[in-house]
CSV table of C-alpha atoms in Angstrom, one decimal:
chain,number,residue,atom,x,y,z
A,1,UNK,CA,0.0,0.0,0.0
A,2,UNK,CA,1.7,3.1,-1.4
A,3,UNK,CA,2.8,6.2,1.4
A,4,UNK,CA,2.8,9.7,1.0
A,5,UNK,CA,4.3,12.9,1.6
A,6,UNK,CA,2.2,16.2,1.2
A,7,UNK,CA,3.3,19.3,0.9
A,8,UNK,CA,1.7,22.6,0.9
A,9,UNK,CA,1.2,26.0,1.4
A,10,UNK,CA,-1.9,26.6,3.6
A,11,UNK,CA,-4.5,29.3,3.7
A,12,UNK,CA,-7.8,27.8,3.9
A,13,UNK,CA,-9.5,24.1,3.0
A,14,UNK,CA,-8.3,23.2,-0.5
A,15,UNK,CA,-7.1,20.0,-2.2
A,16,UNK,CA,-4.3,19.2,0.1
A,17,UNK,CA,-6.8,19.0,3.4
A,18,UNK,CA,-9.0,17.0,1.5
A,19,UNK,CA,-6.4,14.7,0.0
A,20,UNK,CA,-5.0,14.9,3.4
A,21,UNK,CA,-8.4,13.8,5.4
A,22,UNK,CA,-9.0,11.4,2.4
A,23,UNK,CA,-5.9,9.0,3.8
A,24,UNK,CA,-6.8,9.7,7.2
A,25,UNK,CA,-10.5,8.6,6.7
A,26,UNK,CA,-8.7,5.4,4.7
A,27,UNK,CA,-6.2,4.1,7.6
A,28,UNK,CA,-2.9,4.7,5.7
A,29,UNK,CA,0.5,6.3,6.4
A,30,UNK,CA,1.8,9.7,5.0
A,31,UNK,CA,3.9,12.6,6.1
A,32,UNK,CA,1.5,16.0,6.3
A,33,UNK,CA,4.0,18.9,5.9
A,34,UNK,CA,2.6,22.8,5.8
A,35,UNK,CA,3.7,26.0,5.6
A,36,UNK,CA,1.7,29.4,6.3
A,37,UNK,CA,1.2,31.3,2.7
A,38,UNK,CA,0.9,34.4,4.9
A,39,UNK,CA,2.3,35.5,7.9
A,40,UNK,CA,0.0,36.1,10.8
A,41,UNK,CA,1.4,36.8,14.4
A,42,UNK,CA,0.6,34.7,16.6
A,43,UNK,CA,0.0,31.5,14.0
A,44,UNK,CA,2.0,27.9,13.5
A,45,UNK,CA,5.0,28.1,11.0
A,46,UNK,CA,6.2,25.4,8.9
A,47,UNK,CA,5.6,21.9,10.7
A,48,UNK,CA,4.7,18.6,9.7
A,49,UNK,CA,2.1,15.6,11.5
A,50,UNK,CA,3.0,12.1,10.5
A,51,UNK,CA,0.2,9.4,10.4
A,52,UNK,CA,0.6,6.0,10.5
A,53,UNK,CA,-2.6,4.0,9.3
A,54,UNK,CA,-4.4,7.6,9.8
A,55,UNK,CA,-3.8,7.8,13.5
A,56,UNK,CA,-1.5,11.1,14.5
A,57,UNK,CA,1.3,9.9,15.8
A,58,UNK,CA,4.2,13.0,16.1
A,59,UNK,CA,3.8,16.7,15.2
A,60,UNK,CA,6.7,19.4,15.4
A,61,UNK,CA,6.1,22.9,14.2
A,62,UNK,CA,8.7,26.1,14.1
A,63,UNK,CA,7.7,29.6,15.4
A,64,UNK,CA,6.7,31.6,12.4
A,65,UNK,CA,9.0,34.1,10.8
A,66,UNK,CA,8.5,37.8,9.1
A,67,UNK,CA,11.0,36.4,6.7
A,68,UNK,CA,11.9,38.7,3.2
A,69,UNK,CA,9.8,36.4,0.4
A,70,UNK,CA,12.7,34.7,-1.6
A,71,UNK,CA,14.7,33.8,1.5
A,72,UNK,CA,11.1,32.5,3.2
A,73,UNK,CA,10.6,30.2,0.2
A,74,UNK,CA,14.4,28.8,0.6
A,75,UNK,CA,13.7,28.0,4.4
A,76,UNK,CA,10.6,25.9,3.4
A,77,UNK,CA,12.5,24.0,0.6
A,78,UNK,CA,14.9,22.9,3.2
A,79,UNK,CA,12.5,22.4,6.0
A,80,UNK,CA,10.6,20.1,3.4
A,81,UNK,CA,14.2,18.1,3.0
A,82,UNK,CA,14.5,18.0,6.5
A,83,UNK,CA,11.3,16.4,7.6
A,84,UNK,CA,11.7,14.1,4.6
A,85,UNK,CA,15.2,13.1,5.6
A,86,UNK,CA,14.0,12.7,9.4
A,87,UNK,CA,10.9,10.3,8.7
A,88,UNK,CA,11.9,6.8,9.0
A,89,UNK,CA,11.8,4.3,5.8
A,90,UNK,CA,11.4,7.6,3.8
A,91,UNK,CA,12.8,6.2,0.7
A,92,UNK,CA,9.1,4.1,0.7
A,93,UNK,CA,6.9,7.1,0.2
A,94,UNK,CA,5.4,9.3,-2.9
A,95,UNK,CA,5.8,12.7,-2.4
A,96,UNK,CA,3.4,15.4,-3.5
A,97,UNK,CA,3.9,19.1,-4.1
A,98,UNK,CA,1.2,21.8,-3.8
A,99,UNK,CA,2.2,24.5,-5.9
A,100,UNK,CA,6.0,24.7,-7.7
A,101,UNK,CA,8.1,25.4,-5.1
A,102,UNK,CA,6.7,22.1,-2.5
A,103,UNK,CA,7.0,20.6,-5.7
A,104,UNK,CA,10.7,21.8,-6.6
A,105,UNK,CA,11.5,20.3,-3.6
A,106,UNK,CA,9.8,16.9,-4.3
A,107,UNK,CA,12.3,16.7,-7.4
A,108,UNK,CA,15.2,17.2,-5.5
A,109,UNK,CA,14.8,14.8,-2.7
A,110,UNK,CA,13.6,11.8,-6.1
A,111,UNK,CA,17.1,12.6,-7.7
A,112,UNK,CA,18.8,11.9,-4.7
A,113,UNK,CA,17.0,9.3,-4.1
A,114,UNK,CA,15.0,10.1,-1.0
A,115,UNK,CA,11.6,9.4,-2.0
A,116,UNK,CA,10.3,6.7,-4.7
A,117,UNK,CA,8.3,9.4,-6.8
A,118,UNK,CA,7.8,13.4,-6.9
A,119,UNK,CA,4.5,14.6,-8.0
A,120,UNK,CA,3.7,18.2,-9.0
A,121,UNK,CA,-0.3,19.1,-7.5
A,122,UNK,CA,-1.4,22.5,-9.3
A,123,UNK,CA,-3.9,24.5,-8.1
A,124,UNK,CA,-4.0,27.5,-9.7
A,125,UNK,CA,-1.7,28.9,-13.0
A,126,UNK,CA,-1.5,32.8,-13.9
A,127,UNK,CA,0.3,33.7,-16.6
A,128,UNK,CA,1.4,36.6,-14.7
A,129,UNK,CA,2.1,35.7,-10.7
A,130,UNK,CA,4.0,38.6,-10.0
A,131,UNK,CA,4.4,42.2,-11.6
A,132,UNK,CA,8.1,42.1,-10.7
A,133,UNK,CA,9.3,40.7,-14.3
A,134,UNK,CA,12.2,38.8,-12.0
A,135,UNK,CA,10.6,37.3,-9.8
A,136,UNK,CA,7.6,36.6,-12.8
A,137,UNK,CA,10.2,34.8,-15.2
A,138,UNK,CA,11.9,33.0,-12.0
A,139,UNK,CA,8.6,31.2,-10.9
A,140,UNK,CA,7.7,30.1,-14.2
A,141,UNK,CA,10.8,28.5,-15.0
A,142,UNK,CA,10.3,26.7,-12.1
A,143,UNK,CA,7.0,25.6,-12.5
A,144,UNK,CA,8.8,24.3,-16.2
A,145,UNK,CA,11.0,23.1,-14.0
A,146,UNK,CA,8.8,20.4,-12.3
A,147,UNK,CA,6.6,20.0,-15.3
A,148,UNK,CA,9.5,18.6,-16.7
A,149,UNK,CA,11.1,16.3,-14.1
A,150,UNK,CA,8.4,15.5,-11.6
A,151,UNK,CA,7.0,11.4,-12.2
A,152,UNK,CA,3.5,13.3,-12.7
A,153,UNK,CA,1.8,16.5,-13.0
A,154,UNK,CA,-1.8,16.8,-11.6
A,155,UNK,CA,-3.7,20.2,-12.5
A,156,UNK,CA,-7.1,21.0,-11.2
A,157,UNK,CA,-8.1,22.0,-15.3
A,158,UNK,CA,-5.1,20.3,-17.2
A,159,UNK,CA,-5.9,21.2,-20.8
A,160,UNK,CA,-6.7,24.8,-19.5
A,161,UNK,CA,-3.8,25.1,-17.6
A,162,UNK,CA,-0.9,23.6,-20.5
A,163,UNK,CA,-2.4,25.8,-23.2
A,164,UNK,CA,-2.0,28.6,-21.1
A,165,UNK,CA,2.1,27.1,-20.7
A,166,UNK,CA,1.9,26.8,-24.2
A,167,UNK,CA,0.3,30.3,-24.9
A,168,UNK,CA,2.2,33.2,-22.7
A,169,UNK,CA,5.6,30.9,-22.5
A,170,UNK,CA,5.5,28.5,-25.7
A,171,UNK,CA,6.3,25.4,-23.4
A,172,UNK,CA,4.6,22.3,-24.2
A,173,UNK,CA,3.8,20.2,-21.1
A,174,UNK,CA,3.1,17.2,-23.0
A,175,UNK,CA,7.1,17.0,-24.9
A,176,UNK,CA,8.3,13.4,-24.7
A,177,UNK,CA,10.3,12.5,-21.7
A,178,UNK,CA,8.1,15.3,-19.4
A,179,UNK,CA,6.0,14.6,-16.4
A,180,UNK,CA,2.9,12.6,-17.1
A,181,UNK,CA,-0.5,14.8,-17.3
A,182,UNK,CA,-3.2,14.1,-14.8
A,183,UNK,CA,-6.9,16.0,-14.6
A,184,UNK,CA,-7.5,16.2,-10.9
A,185,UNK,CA,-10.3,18.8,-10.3
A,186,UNK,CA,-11.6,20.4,-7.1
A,187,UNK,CA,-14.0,18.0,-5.1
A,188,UNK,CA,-16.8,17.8,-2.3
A,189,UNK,CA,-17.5,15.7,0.4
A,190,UNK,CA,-20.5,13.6,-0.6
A,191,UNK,CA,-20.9,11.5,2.5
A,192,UNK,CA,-21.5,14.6,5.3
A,193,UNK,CA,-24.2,16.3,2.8
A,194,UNK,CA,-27.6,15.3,4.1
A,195,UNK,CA,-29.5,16.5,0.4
A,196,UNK,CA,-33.0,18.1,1.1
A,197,UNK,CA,-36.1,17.0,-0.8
A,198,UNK,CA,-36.7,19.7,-3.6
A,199,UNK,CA,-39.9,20.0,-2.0
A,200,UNK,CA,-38.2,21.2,1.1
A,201,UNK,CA,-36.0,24.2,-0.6
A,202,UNK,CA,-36.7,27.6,-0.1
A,203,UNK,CA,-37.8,28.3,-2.9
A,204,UNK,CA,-37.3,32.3,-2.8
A,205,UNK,CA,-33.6,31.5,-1.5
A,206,UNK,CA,-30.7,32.2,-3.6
A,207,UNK,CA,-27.0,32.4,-1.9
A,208,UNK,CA,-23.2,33.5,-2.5
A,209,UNK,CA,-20.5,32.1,-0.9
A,210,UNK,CA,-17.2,33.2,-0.9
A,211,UNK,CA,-14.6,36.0,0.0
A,212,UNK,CA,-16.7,39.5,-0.4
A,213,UNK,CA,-13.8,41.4,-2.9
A,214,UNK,CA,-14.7,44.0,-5.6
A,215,UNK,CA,-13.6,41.0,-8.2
A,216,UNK,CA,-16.1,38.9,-6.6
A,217,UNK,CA,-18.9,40.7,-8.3
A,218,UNK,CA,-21.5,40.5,-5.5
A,219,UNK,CA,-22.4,44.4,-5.8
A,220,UNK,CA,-24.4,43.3,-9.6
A,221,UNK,CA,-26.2,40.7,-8.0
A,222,UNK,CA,-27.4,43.8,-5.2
A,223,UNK,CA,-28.0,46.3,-8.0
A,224,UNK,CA,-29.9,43.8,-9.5
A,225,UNK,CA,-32.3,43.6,-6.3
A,226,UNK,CA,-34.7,46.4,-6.8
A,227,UNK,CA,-35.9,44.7,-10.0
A,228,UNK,CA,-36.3,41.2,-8.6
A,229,UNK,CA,-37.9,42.0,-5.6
A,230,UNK,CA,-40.8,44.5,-8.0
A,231,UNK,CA,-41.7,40.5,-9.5
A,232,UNK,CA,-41.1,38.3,-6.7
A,233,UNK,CA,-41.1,40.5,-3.3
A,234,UNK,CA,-39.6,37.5,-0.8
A,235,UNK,CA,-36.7,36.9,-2.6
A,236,UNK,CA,-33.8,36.3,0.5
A,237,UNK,CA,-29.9,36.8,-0.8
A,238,UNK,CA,-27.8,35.1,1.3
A,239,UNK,CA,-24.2,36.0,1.4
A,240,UNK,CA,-21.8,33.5,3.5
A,241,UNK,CA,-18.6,35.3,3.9
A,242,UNK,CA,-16.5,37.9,4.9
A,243,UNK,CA,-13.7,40.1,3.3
A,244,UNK,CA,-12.7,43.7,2.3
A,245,UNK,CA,-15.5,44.6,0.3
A,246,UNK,CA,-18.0,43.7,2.6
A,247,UNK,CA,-18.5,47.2,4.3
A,248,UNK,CA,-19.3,48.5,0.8
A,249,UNK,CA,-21.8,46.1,0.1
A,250,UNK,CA,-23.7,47.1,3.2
A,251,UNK,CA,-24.0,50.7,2.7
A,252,UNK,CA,-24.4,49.6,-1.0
A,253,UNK,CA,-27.7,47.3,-0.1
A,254,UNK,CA,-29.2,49.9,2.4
A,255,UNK,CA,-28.8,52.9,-0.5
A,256,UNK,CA,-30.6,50.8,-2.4
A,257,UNK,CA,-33.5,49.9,0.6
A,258,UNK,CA,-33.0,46.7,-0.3
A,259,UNK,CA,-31.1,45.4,3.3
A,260,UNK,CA,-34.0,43.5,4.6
A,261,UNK,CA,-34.0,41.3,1.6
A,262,UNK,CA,-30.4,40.6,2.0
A,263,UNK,CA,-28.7,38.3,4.9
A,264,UNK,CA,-24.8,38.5,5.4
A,265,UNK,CA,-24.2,35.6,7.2
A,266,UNK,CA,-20.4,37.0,7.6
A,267,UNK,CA,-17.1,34.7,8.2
A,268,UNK,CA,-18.4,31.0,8.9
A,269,UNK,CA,-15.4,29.2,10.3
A,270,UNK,CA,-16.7,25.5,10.0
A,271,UNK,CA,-17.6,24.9,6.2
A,272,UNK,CA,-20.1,22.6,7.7
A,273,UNK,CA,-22.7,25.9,8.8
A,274,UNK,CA,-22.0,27.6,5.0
A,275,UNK,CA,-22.9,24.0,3.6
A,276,UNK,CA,-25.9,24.2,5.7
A,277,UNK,CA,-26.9,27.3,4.1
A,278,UNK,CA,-26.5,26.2,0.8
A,279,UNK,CA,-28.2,22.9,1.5
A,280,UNK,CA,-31.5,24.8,2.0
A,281,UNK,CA,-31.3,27.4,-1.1
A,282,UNK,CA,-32.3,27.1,-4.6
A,283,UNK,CA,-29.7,28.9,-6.7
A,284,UNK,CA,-26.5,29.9,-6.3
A,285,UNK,CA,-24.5,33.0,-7.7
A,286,UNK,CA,-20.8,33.0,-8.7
A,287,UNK,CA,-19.9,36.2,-10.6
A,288,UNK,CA,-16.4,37.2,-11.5
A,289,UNK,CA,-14.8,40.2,-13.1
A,290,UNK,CA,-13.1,39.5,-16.0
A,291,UNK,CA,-9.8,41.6,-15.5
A,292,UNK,CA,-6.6,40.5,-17.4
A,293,UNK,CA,-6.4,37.3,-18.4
A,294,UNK,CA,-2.7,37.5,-17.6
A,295,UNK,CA,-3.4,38.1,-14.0
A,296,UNK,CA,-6.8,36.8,-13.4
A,297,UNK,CA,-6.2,32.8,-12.1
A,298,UNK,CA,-9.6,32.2,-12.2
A,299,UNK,CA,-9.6,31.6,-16.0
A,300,UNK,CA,-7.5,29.0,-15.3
A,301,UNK,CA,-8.5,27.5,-12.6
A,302,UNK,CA,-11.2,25.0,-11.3
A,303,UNK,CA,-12.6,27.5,-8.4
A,304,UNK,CA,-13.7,25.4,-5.1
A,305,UNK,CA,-17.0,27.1,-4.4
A,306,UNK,CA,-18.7,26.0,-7.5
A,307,UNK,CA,-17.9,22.7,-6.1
A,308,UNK,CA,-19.3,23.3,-2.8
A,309,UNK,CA,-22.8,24.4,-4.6
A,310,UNK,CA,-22.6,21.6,-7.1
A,311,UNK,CA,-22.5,19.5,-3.9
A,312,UNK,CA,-25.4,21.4,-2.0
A,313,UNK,CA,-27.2,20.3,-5.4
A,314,UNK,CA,-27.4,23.9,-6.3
A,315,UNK,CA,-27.9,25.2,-10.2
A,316,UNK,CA,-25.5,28.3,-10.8
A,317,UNK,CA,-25.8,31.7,-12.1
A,318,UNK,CA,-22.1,32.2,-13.3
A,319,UNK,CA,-20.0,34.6,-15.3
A,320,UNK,CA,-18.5,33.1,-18.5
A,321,UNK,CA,-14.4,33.3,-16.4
A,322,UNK,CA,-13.6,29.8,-15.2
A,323,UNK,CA,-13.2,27.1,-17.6
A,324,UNK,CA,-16.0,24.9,-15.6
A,325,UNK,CA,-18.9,28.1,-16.5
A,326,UNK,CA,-19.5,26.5,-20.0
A,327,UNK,CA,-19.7,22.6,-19.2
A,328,UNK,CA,-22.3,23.9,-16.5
A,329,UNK,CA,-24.1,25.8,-19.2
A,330,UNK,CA,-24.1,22.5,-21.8
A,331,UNK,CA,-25.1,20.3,-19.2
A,332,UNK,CA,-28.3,22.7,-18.1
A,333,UNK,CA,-26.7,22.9,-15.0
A,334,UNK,CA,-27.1,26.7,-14.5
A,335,UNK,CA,-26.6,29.3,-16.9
A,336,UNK,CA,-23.8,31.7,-18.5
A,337,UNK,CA,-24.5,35.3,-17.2
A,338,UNK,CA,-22.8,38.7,-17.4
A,339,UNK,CA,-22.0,41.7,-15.1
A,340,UNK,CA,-25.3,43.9,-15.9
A,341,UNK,CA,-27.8,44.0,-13.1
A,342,UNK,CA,-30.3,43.8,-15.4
A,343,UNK,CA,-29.6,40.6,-17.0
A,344,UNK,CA,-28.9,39.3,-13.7
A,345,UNK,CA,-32.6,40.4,-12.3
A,346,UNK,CA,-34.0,38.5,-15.6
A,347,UNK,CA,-32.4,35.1,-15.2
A,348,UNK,CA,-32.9,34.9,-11.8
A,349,UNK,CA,-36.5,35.8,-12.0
A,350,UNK,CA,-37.0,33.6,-14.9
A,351,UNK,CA,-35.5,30.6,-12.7
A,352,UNK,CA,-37.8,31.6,-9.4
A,353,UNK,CA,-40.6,32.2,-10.8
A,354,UNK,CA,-40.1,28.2,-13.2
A,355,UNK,CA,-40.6,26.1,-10.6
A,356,UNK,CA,-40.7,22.9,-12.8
A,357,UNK,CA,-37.3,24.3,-14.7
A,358,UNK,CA,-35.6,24.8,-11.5
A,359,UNK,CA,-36.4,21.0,-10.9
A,360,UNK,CA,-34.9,19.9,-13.6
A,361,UNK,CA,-31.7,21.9,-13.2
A,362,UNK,CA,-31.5,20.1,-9.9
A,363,UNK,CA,-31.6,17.3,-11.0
A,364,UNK,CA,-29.2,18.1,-14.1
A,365,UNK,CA,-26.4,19.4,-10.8
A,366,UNK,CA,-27.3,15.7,-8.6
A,367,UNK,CA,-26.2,13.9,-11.7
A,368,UNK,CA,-23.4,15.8,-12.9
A,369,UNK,CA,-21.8,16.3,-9.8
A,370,UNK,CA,-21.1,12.5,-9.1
A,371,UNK,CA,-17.2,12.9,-10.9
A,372,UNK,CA,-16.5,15.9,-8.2
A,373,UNK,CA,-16.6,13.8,-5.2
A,374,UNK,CA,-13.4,13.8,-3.5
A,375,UNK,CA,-14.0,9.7,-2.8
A,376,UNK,CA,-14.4,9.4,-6.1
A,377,UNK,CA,-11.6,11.7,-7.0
A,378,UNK,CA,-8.8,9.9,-4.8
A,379,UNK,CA,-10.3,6.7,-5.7
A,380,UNK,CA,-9.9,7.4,-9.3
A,381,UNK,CA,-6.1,8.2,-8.6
């Protein structure tokens, strides 16, 4: 039974906790290593937990340092060596890299022949990371880098993700001799969501979640208000999350009297009470500002909340951005929409007000979501 190293940056739940409680929930052995994206005072630094047959058995973290970026990154490729090096029969595990530099590392410690495989996890690909041109051309060449000698590469929209590589840096991910190519997308938990009968929905109920940022678009969907609420006057949005933007959308939703139609639900720490929110609405909204495509990820991307509303069994209102917006569109699973509040206040009426359509979008998500569970995912691998 194979063993496993992860590696990743952490800043909330993402495809390393969930391939991380995957192993747990399956009784195996693997190395959990993390490091803090950002620094907070007061927070963990880079540590690691090792698991044998998915029981916790030693955990060691460092105090966390203000470090200057660049030398940051080089003290988390050698802590990653070190807690390698220091686990016992190391040279039996798979190691797995979340993002290029966890994954630089994973190439290092297969050529010297620390671990039996290096895999490359990721997550997110912008053509442009950083303005700095240096520091720009320096992370892409080493995300080449690992493309090219890690045993595999798994990308949450592979195609998506190696035409961009092929577009803004004319590297070709799939040259002979590279790093096999493998689609793994973002995923839900389909064994703790308790699906309500349709009949049980509210039915005037539509929800966001997500961190509130101008990009984020939420502000259309609030312009958009006034006119929904003329034709259906109990329409509840309810918007689960906190963020930057969100003082703005309050003084934007009472200038526009409309703040007794809308609930923000604020921060929800367990993902568990947002689910439950989304369990008992009927649509869902995911807007996006285009932006530059250079700098904008989410064009290249598989973005996690429309996989916690495909798992809620939710139909989506989404803009055309993320790769994932037109297979919902084909498969009736919700519907391509733009940035104008009007538009917005017409499709969502149309769907409200369509009880039998809204069914059948429903059902259209309960089917189609079946490849996004992370059981299956994992299982798959």
């Amino acid at each position: 039974m194979n063993k496993y190293i992860l590696s990743s940056h952490i800043v909330s739940d993402g495809p390393s906790q969930a391939l991380r409680d995957y192993l747990i929930k399956n009784g195996r052995d693997f190395l959990w290593i993390s490091h803090p994206l950002f620094y907070k005072k007061g927070f963990k630094g880079s540590g690691f937990v090792n698991y044998l047959e998915g029981e916790k058995k030693k955990e060691e973290y460092f105090r966390q340092l203000n470090l200057f970026l660049p030398l940051k990154y080089l003290m988390e490729i050698f802590l990653n060596i070190l807690f390698v090096l220091r686990l016992k029969n190391h040279r039996q595990y798979e190691y797995i890299g979340y993002d290029n530099l966890n994954a630089f590392s994973g190439v290092i410690l297969k050529k010297i022949g620390a671990v039996k495989k290096s895999i490359y996890y990721v997550v997110d690909y912008t053509p442009r990371r950083f303005d700095n041109s240096l520091l720009n051309y320096i992370y892409h060449k080493i995300d080449q880098f690992c493309v090219k000698y890690c045993d595999e590469t798994w990308s949450l929209n592979e195609k998506v993700m190696n035409a961009a590589r092929k577009k803004f840096y004319n590297f070709d991910a799939y040259k002979k001799g590279y790093s096999i190519q493998k689609e793994v997308p973002m995923g839900y938990w389909g064994d703790r969501l308790e699906l309500l009968q349709y009949s049980n929905l509210k039915k005037n109920q539509i929800v966001f979640l997500g961190t509130l940022l101008e990009k984020q678009g939420v502000q259309y969907v609030l312009k958009a208000f006034p006119v929904i609420l003329k034709k259906l006057p109990n329409t509840k949005f309810v918007i689960v999350g906190g963020g930057e933007y969100e003082g703005e959308l309050k003084d934007l939703s009472v200038n526009l009297g409309i703040m007794e139609s809308v609930d923000f639900k604020g921060f929800l720490k367990n993902l568990e009470d947002a689910e439950k929110v989304l369990l008992e609405s009927v649509l869902a909204i995911a807007i996006y500002e285009e932006g530059n495509p250079e700098k904008n990820f989410t064009y290249y991307t598989d973005p996690g909340k429309i996989k916690n509303y495909l798992g809620c069994g939710l139909p989506i209102l989404i803009s055309n951005v993320p790769p994932i917006a037109v297979e919902l569109d084909k498969n009736k699973c919700g519907a391509i929409i733009g940035n104008n509040p009007e538009d917005i206040a017409e499709k969502v009426v149309e769907l409200l007000s369509d009880g039998e359509s809204l069914k059948k979008y429903r059902e259209n998500v309960l089917e189609y979501r079946k490849q996004f569970d992370w059981d299956y995912i994992f299982r798959e691998l």
